[in-house]
PDB file of C-alpha atoms in Angstrom:
ATOM      1  CA  GLU A   1     -14.026 -53.485   6.351  1.00  0.00           C
ATOM      2  CA  ILE A   2     -16.378 -51.114   4.625  1.00  0.00           C
ATOM      3  CA  GLN A   3     -17.119 -47.851   6.388  1.00  0.00           C
ATOM      4  CA  LEU A   4     -19.374 -44.954   5.445  1.00  0.00           C
ATOM      5  CA  GLN A   5     -19.119 -41.449   6.864  1.00  0.00           C
ATOM      6  CA  GLU A   6     -21.537 -38.577   6.337  1.00  0.00           C
ATOM      7  CA  SER A   7     -20.412 -34.963   6.424  1.00  0.00           C
ATOM      8  CA  GLY A   8     -21.939 -31.576   5.782  1.00  0.00           C
ATOM      9  CA  PRO A   9     -23.546 -28.564   7.424  1.00  0.00           C
ATOM     10  CA  GLY A  10     -25.617 -29.215  10.512  1.00  0.00           C
ATOM     11  CA  LEU A  11     -27.769 -26.138   9.982  1.00  0.00           C
ATOM     12  CA  VAL A  12     -29.517 -25.051   6.802  1.00  0.00           C
ATOM     13  CA  LYS A  13     -31.871 -22.110   6.317  1.00  0.00           C
ATOM     14  CA  PRO A  14     -35.372 -22.632   4.939  1.00  0.00           C
ATOM     15  CA  SER A  15     -35.616 -22.421   1.125  1.00  0.00           C
ATOM     16  CA  GLN A  16     -31.908 -23.183   0.742  1.00  0.00           C
ATOM     17  CA  SER A  17     -30.299 -26.424  -0.398  1.00  0.00           C
ATOM     18  CA  LEU A  18     -29.051 -29.201   1.851  1.00  0.00           C
ATOM     19  CA  SER A  19     -25.830 -30.830   0.683  1.00  0.00           C
ATOM     20  CA  LEU A  20     -24.232 -33.871   2.261  1.00  0.00           C
ATOM     21  CA  THR A  21     -21.284 -36.074   1.400  1.00  0.00           C
ATOM     22  CA  CYS A  22     -20.857 -39.767   2.087  1.00  0.00           C
ATOM     23  CA  SER A  23     -17.252 -40.922   2.074  1.00  0.00           C
ATOM     24  CA  VAL A  24     -16.759 -44.645   1.609  1.00  0.00           C
ATOM     25  CA  THR A  25     -13.690 -46.623   2.620  1.00  0.00           C
ATOM     26  CA  GLY A  26     -13.019 -50.323   2.287  1.00  0.00           C
ATOM     27  CA  TYR A  27     -15.044 -50.728  -0.907  1.00  0.00           C
ATOM     28  CA  THR A  28     -15.113 -49.024  -4.291  1.00  0.00           C
ATOM     29  CA  ILE A  29     -18.538 -47.614  -5.045  1.00  0.00           C
ATOM     30  CA  THR A  30     -18.215 -48.496  -8.733  1.00  0.00           C
ATOM     31  CA  SER A  31     -17.628 -52.180  -7.937  1.00  0.00           C
ATOM     32  CA  GLY A  32     -21.215 -53.023  -7.085  1.00  0.00           C
ATOM     33  CA  TYR A  33     -24.379 -52.378  -5.078  1.00  0.00           C
ATOM     34  CA  ASP A  34     -26.584 -49.349  -4.667  1.00  0.00           C
ATOM     35  CA  TRP A  35     -25.640 -46.408  -2.461  1.00  0.00           C
ATOM     36  CA  SER A  36     -28.525 -44.872  -0.621  1.00  0.00           C
ATOM     37  CA  TRP A  37     -29.558 -41.909   1.451  1.00  0.00           C
ATOM     38  CA  ILE A  38     -32.037 -42.514   4.265  1.00  0.00           C
ATOM     39  CA  ARG A  39     -33.303 -40.077   6.843  1.00  0.00           C
ATOM     40  CA  LYS A  40     -34.866 -40.418  10.269  1.00  0.00           C
ATOM     41  CA  PHE A  41     -37.199 -37.703  11.440  1.00  0.00           C
ATOM     42  CA  PRO A  42     -37.747 -36.642  15.049  1.00  0.00           C
ATOM     43  CA  GLY A  43     -40.256 -39.157  16.371  1.00  0.00           C
ATOM     44  CA  ASN A  44     -38.601 -42.140  14.661  1.00  0.00           C
ATOM     45  CA  LYS A  45     -40.144 -42.155  11.180  1.00  0.00           C
ATOM     46  CA  MET A  46     -37.604 -43.342   8.618  1.00  0.00           C
ATOM     47  CA  GLU A  47     -37.646 -42.517   4.904  1.00  0.00           C
ATOM     48  CA  TRP A  48     -35.599 -43.937   2.058  1.00  0.00           C
ATOM     49  CA  MET A  49     -34.672 -40.991  -0.138  1.00  0.00           C
ATOM     50  CA  GLY A  50     -32.978 -42.597  -3.104  1.00  0.00           C
ATOM     51  CA  TYR A  51     -29.861 -44.288  -4.373  1.00  0.00           C
ATOM     52  CA  ILE A  52     -27.127 -44.122  -6.956  1.00  0.00           C
ATOM     53  CA  SER A  53     -26.087 -47.480  -8.341  1.00  0.00           C
ATOM     54  CA  TYR A  54     -22.556 -48.684  -8.943  1.00  0.00           C
ATOM     55  CA  SER A  55     -23.112 -47.883 -12.652  1.00  0.00           C
ATOM     56  CA  GLY A  56     -24.226 -44.339 -11.900  1.00  0.00           C
ATOM     57  CA  SER A  57     -27.955 -44.683 -12.454  1.00  0.00           C
ATOM     58  CA  THR A  58     -30.247 -43.141  -9.887  1.00  0.00           C
ATOM     59  CA  ASN A  59     -33.615 -43.897  -8.356  1.00  0.00           C
ATOM     60  CA  TYR A  60     -35.467 -41.474  -6.133  1.00  0.00           C
ATOM     61  CA  ASN A  61     -38.404 -41.627  -3.788  1.00  0.00           C
ATOM     62  CA  PRO A  62     -41.276 -40.017  -5.731  1.00  0.00           C
ATOM     63  CA  SER A  63     -42.130 -37.956  -2.658  1.00  0.00           C
ATOM     64  CA  LEU A  64     -38.839 -36.094  -3.195  1.00  0.00           C
ATOM     65  CA  LYS A  65     -38.364 -36.430  -6.904  1.00  0.00           C
ATOM     66  CA  SER A  66     -38.561 -32.758  -7.763  1.00  0.00           C
ATOM     67  CA  ARG A  67     -36.107 -31.686  -5.035  1.00  0.00           C
ATOM     68  CA  ILE A  68     -33.482 -34.433  -4.783  1.00  0.00           C
ATOM     69  CA  SER A  69     -30.283 -35.195  -6.607  1.00  0.00           C
ATOM     70  CA  ILE A  70     -27.753 -37.917  -5.810  1.00  0.00           C
ATOM     71  CA  THR A  71     -24.391 -37.755  -7.561  1.00  0.00           C
ATOM     72  CA  ARG A  72     -20.923 -39.172  -7.055  1.00  0.00           C
ATOM     73  CA  ASP A  73     -17.217 -38.538  -7.417  1.00  0.00           C
ATOM     74  CA  THR A  74     -15.644 -41.854  -8.257  1.00  0.00           C
ATOM     75  CA  SER A  75     -12.109 -40.472  -7.929  1.00  0.00           C
ATOM     76  CA  LYS A  76     -12.793 -39.731  -4.271  1.00  0.00           C
ATOM     77  CA  ASN A  77     -15.084 -42.732  -3.680  1.00  0.00           C
ATOM     78  CA  GLN A  78     -17.799 -40.418  -2.456  1.00  0.00           C
ATOM     79  CA  PHE A  79     -21.446 -39.876  -3.215  1.00  0.00           C
ATOM     80  CA  PHE A  80     -23.548 -36.844  -2.491  1.00  0.00           C
ATOM     81  CA  LEU A  81     -27.045 -35.759  -1.561  1.00  0.00           C
ATOM     82  CA  GLN A  82     -28.557 -32.458  -2.595  1.00  0.00           C
ATOM     83  CA  LEU A  83     -32.038 -31.576  -1.419  1.00  0.00           C
ATOM     84  CA  ASN A  84     -33.435 -28.283  -2.677  1.00  0.00           C
ATOM     85  CA  SER A  85     -35.961 -25.854  -1.218  1.00  0.00           C
ATOM     86  CA  VAL A  86     -35.776 -27.294   2.275  1.00  0.00           C
ATOM     87  CA  THR A  87     -38.317 -26.546   4.969  1.00  0.00           C
ATOM     88  CA  THR A  88     -38.366 -27.239   8.681  1.00  0.00           C
ATOM     89  CA  GLU A  89     -39.956 -30.590   7.833  1.00  0.00           C
ATOM     90  CA  ASP A  90     -36.627 -31.694   6.366  1.00  0.00           C
ATOM     91  CA  THR A  91     -35.022 -31.562   9.801  1.00  0.00           C
ATOM     92  CA  ALA A  92     -33.761 -35.109  10.358  1.00  0.00           C
ATOM     93  CA  THR A  93     -30.768 -37.325  10.893  1.00  0.00           C
ATOM     94  CA  TYR A  94     -29.413 -38.262   7.482  1.00  0.00           C
ATOM     95  CA  TYR A  95     -27.720 -41.592   6.871  1.00  0.00           C
ATOM     96  CA  CYS A  96     -25.870 -42.984   3.913  1.00  0.00           C
ATOM     97  CA  ALA A  97     -25.995 -46.729   3.481  1.00  0.00           C
ATOM     98  CA  ARG A  98     -25.025 -49.525   1.149  1.00  0.00           C
ATOM     99  CA  CYS A  99     -27.939 -51.459  -0.220  1.00  0.00           C
ATOM    100  CA  LEU A 100     -27.000 -55.137  -0.306  1.00  0.00           C
ATOM    101  CA  GLY A 101     -29.651 -56.886  -2.284  1.00  0.00           C
ATOM    102  CA  ALA A 102     -32.596 -54.922  -1.036  1.00  0.00           C
ATOM    103  CA  TRP A 103     -31.580 -54.429   2.564  1.00  0.00           C
ATOM    104  CA  PHE A 104     -29.100 -52.095   4.202  1.00  0.00           C
ATOM    105  CA  ALA A 105     -26.150 -53.942   5.640  1.00  0.00           C
ATOM    106  CA  TYR A 106     -23.797 -51.020   6.121  1.00  0.00           C
ATOM    107  CA  TRP A 107     -24.697 -47.583   7.453  1.00  0.00           C
ATOM    108  CA  GLY A 108     -22.878 -44.392   8.266  1.00  0.00           C
ATOM    109  CA  GLN A 109     -23.160 -43.027  11.776  1.00  0.00           C
ATOM    110  CA  GLY A 110     -25.667 -40.380  10.674  1.00  0.00           C
ATOM    111  CA  THR A 111     -25.564 -36.600  10.686  1.00  0.00           C
ATOM    112  CA  LEU A 112     -28.222 -34.336  12.142  1.00  0.00           C
ATOM    113  CA  VAL A 113     -29.378 -31.560   9.844  1.00  0.00           C
ATOM    114  CA  THR A 114     -31.580 -28.857  11.297  1.00  0.00           C
ATOM    115  CA  VAL A 115     -33.523 -26.537   9.034  1.00  0.00           C
ATOM    116  CA  SER A 116     -34.015 -23.237  10.802  1.00  0.00           C
ATOM    117  CA  SER A 117     -33.652 -19.538  10.182  1.00  0.00           C
TER     118      SER A 117
ATOM    119  CA  ASP B   1     -46.363 -46.995  -1.661  1.00  0.00           C
ATOM    120  CA  ILE B   2     -46.415 -50.039   0.600  1.00  0.00           C
ATOM    121  CA  VAL B   3     -47.266 -49.059   4.168  1.00  0.00           C
ATOM    122  CA  LEU B   4     -45.781 -51.088   6.998  1.00  0.00           C
ATOM    123  CA  THR B   5     -47.603 -50.951  10.322  1.00  0.00           C
ATOM    124  CA  GLN B   6     -45.659 -52.057  13.360  1.00  0.00           C
ATOM    125  CA  SER B   7     -47.253 -53.008  16.652  1.00  0.00           C
ATOM    126  CA  PRO B   8     -47.144 -52.369  19.436  1.00  0.00           C
ATOM    127  CA  ALA B   9     -45.542 -48.929  19.361  1.00  0.00           C
ATOM    128  CA  THR B  10     -43.982 -49.617  22.740  1.00  0.00           C
ATOM    129  CA  LEU B  11     -43.441 -52.928  24.492  1.00  0.00           C
ATOM    130  CA  SER B  12     -42.446 -53.034  28.163  1.00  0.00           C
ATOM    131  CA  VAL B  13     -40.827 -56.283  29.251  1.00  0.00           C
ATOM    132  CA  THR B  14     -38.651 -57.738  31.961  1.00  0.00           C
ATOM    133  CA  PRO B  15     -35.233 -59.120  30.986  1.00  0.00           C
ATOM    134  CA  GLY B  16     -35.551 -62.845  30.407  1.00  0.00           C
ATOM    135  CA  GLU B  17     -38.995 -62.643  28.845  1.00  0.00           C
ATOM    136  CA  SER B  18     -39.539 -63.665  25.248  1.00  0.00           C
ATOM    137  CA  VAL B  19     -41.294 -61.228  22.929  1.00  0.00           C
ATOM    138  CA  SER B  20     -42.835 -60.964  19.474  1.00  0.00           C
ATOM    139  CA  LEU B  21     -42.941 -57.762  17.438  1.00  0.00           C
ATOM    140  CA  SER B  22     -45.392 -57.423  14.581  1.00  0.00           C
ATOM    141  CA  CYS B  23     -45.085 -55.817  11.148  1.00  0.00           C
ATOM    142  CA  ARG B  24     -48.060 -55.783   8.796  1.00  0.00           C
ATOM    143  CA  ALA B  25     -47.829 -54.752   5.142  1.00  0.00           C
ATOM    144  CA  SER B  26     -50.593 -52.945   3.263  1.00  0.00           C
ATOM    145  CA  GLN B  27     -50.356 -55.525   0.470  1.00  0.00           C
ATOM    146  CA  GLY B  28     -48.745 -58.900  -0.046  1.00  0.00           C
ATOM    147  CA  ILE B  29     -44.964 -58.671  -0.250  1.00  0.00           C
ATOM    148  CA  SER B  30     -43.922 -62.329  -0.218  1.00  0.00           C
ATOM    149  CA  THR B  31     -40.967 -62.472   2.184  1.00  0.00           C
ATOM    150  CA  SER B  32     -39.405 -59.146   1.187  1.00  0.00           C
ATOM    151  CA  ILE B  33     -39.135 -57.830   4.725  1.00  0.00           C
ATOM    152  CA  HIS B  34     -36.023 -57.007   6.718  1.00  0.00           C
ATOM    153  CA  TRP B  35     -35.585 -56.162  10.394  1.00  0.00           C
ATOM    154  CA  TYR B  36     -33.260 -53.658  12.061  1.00  0.00           C
ATOM    155  CA  GLN B  37     -32.335 -52.720  15.601  1.00  0.00           C
ATOM    156  CA  GLN B  38     -31.439 -49.140  16.435  1.00  0.00           C
ATOM    157  CA  LYS B  39     -29.991 -48.162  19.782  1.00  0.00           C
ATOM    158  CA  SER B  40     -29.866 -44.558  20.923  1.00  0.00           C
ATOM    159  CA  ASN B  41     -27.265 -42.495  19.057  1.00  0.00           C
ATOM    160  CA  GLU B  42     -26.313 -45.411  16.841  1.00  0.00           C
ATOM    161  CA  SER B  43     -27.086 -46.308  13.261  1.00  0.00           C
ATOM    162  CA  PRO B  44     -29.494 -49.170  12.524  1.00  0.00           C
ATOM    163  CA  ARG B  45     -28.154 -52.719  12.538  1.00  0.00           C
ATOM    164  CA  LEU B  46     -29.539 -55.413  10.249  1.00  0.00           C
ATOM    165  CA  LEU B  47     -30.932 -58.348  12.244  1.00  0.00           C
ATOM    166  CA  ILE B  48     -32.913 -60.462   9.782  1.00  0.00           C
ATOM    167  CA  LYS B  49     -33.230 -60.396   5.994  1.00  0.00           C
ATOM    168  CA  TYR B  50     -36.021 -61.781   3.822  1.00  0.00           C
ATOM    169  CA  ALA B  51     -38.330 -62.382   6.767  1.00  0.00           C
ATOM    170  CA  SER B  52     -36.435 -65.260   8.352  1.00  0.00           C
ATOM    171  CA  GLN B  53     -32.847 -65.401   7.098  1.00  0.00           C
ATOM    172  CA  SER B  54     -30.265 -64.962   9.791  1.00  0.00           C
ATOM    173  CA  ILE B  55     -27.382 -62.514   9.602  1.00  0.00           C
ATOM    174  CA  SER B  56     -23.816 -63.361  10.540  1.00  0.00           C
ATOM    175  CA  GLY B  57     -22.885 -61.996  13.939  1.00  0.00           C
ATOM    176  CA  ILE B  58     -26.451 -61.544  15.170  1.00  0.00           C
ATOM    177  CA  PRO B  59     -27.308 -63.514  18.330  1.00  0.00           C
ATOM    178  CA  SER B  60     -29.434 -66.602  17.750  1.00  0.00           C
ATOM    179  CA  ARG B  61     -32.130 -65.324  20.116  1.00  0.00           C
ATOM    180  CA  PHE B  62     -33.347 -63.119  17.243  1.00  0.00           C
ATOM    181  CA  SER B  63     -35.552 -64.837  14.682  1.00  0.00           C
ATOM    182  CA  GLY B  64     -38.083 -63.820  12.071  1.00  0.00           C
ATOM    183  CA  SER B  65     -41.118 -65.376  10.454  1.00  0.00           C
ATOM    184  CA  GLY B  66     -44.013 -64.616   8.171  1.00  0.00           C
ATOM    185  CA  SER B  67     -44.931 -64.092   4.544  1.00  0.00           C
ATOM    186  CA  GLY B  68     -47.506 -62.189   2.559  1.00  0.00           C
ATOM    187  CA  THR B  69     -48.690 -59.374   4.789  1.00  0.00           C
ATOM    188  CA  ASP B  70     -47.894 -60.473   8.360  1.00  0.00           C
ATOM    189  CA  PHE B  71     -44.412 -60.692   9.797  1.00  0.00           C
ATOM    190  CA  THR B  72     -42.951 -61.257  13.229  1.00  0.00           C
ATOM    191  CA  LEU B  73     -39.609 -60.586  14.861  1.00  0.00           C
ATOM    192  CA  SER B  74     -39.118 -62.770  17.909  1.00  0.00           C
ATOM    193  CA  ILE B  75     -36.580 -62.308  20.660  1.00  0.00           C
ATOM    194  CA  ASN B  76     -36.061 -65.313  22.862  1.00  0.00           C
ATOM    195  CA  ARG B  77     -35.216 -64.274  26.424  1.00  0.00           C
ATOM    196  CA  VAL B  78     -34.627 -60.567  26.091  1.00  0.00           C
ATOM    197  CA  GLU B  79     -31.282 -59.321  27.388  1.00  0.00           C
ATOM    198  CA  SER B  80     -30.492 -55.838  28.692  1.00  0.00           C
ATOM    199  CA  GLU B  81     -28.656 -54.901  25.482  1.00  0.00           C
ATOM    200  CA  ASP B  82     -31.817 -55.577  23.444  1.00  0.00           C
ATOM    201  CA  PHE B  83     -33.743 -52.577  24.751  1.00  0.00           C
ATOM    202  CA  SER B  84     -33.910 -50.320  21.697  1.00  0.00           C
ATOM    203  CA  VAL B  85     -36.131 -49.535  18.714  1.00  0.00           C
ATOM    204  CA  TYR B  86     -36.892 -52.141  16.048  1.00  0.00           C
ATOM    205  CA  TYR B  87     -37.870 -51.381  12.461  1.00  0.00           C
ATOM    206  CA  CYS B  88     -39.117 -53.464   9.580  1.00  0.00           C
ATOM    207  CA  GLN B  89     -38.381 -52.476   5.968  1.00  0.00           C
ATOM    208  CA  GLN B  90     -39.825 -53.798   2.728  1.00  0.00           C
ATOM    209  CA  SER B  91     -38.008 -54.314  -0.545  1.00  0.00           C
ATOM    210  CA  TYR B  92     -40.891 -55.739  -2.580  1.00  0.00           C
ATOM    211  CA  SER B  93     -41.329 -52.523  -4.538  1.00  0.00           C
ATOM    212  CA  LEU B  94     -39.949 -49.028  -4.803  1.00  0.00           C
ATOM    213  CA  PRO B  95     -39.998 -46.770  -2.959  1.00  0.00           C
ATOM    214  CA  LEU B  96     -38.440 -48.802  -0.181  1.00  0.00           C
ATOM    215  CA  THR B  97     -40.379 -48.134   2.993  1.00  0.00           C
ATOM    216  CA  PHE B  98     -39.943 -48.611   6.713  1.00  0.00           C
ATOM    217  CA  GLY B  99     -42.330 -49.282   9.532  1.00  0.00           C
ATOM    218  CA  SER B 100     -42.789 -46.718  12.272  1.00  0.00           C
ATOM    219  CA  GLY B 101     -40.834 -48.766  14.783  1.00  0.00           C
ATOM    220  CA  THR B 102     -41.445 -50.640  18.023  1.00  0.00           C
ATOM    221  CA  LYS B 103     -39.649 -49.425  21.118  1.00  0.00           C
ATOM    222  CA  LEU B 104     -38.668 -52.235  23.451  1.00  0.00           C
ATOM    223  CA  GLU B 105     -38.280 -50.860  26.958  1.00  0.00           C
ATOM    224  CA  ILE B 106     -37.538 -52.227  30.383  1.00  0.00           C
ATOM    225  CA  LYS B 107     -40.568 -52.794  32.582  1.00  0.00           C
TER     226      LYS B 107
END
């Protein structure tokens, strides 16, 4: 069964970069589908941030386009999120997910990232 | 971006009641809407895809309907485990967007 697991620092200082890893087991990320990052802000708003496809192409939410990068390490079956120049408004729970068709069938458990000095 | 407006924000019901949750899109999106349930401290779970298509393992009391701009998630006879937050999500165009959620709570 496919499983996704986020990892990374839970606290990031303003103006620094946020870096998260999604480790995937039970499926090879180069075999198919798109691999997304989604975040949920305090108060329940959810935002799709972007994805990296099985072929390595990327697509980002225009609201983040200048700050976001999604990359992968196929040897480790992992993909990564980097968000630059964070502010307190980037405080959220970050999820990685597999996009099946155009919906998200598999999610990680989520990791809370707080932006604070 | 396509804006999804969910209503009501909060719905208070008694177990055993049947409910309908609404999701309205800012433009026509055919049936490109998907529904999720999120319980506290858990990740979202897919309930319905493409407005009305059922998902394996999801109880049959959950159903979806609608097309164009108006969509509904129905729960027939709410059970105690159903009290959580429900989101709709559109895949008609990028960026993918989510509704603001409807919290289903016990009356």
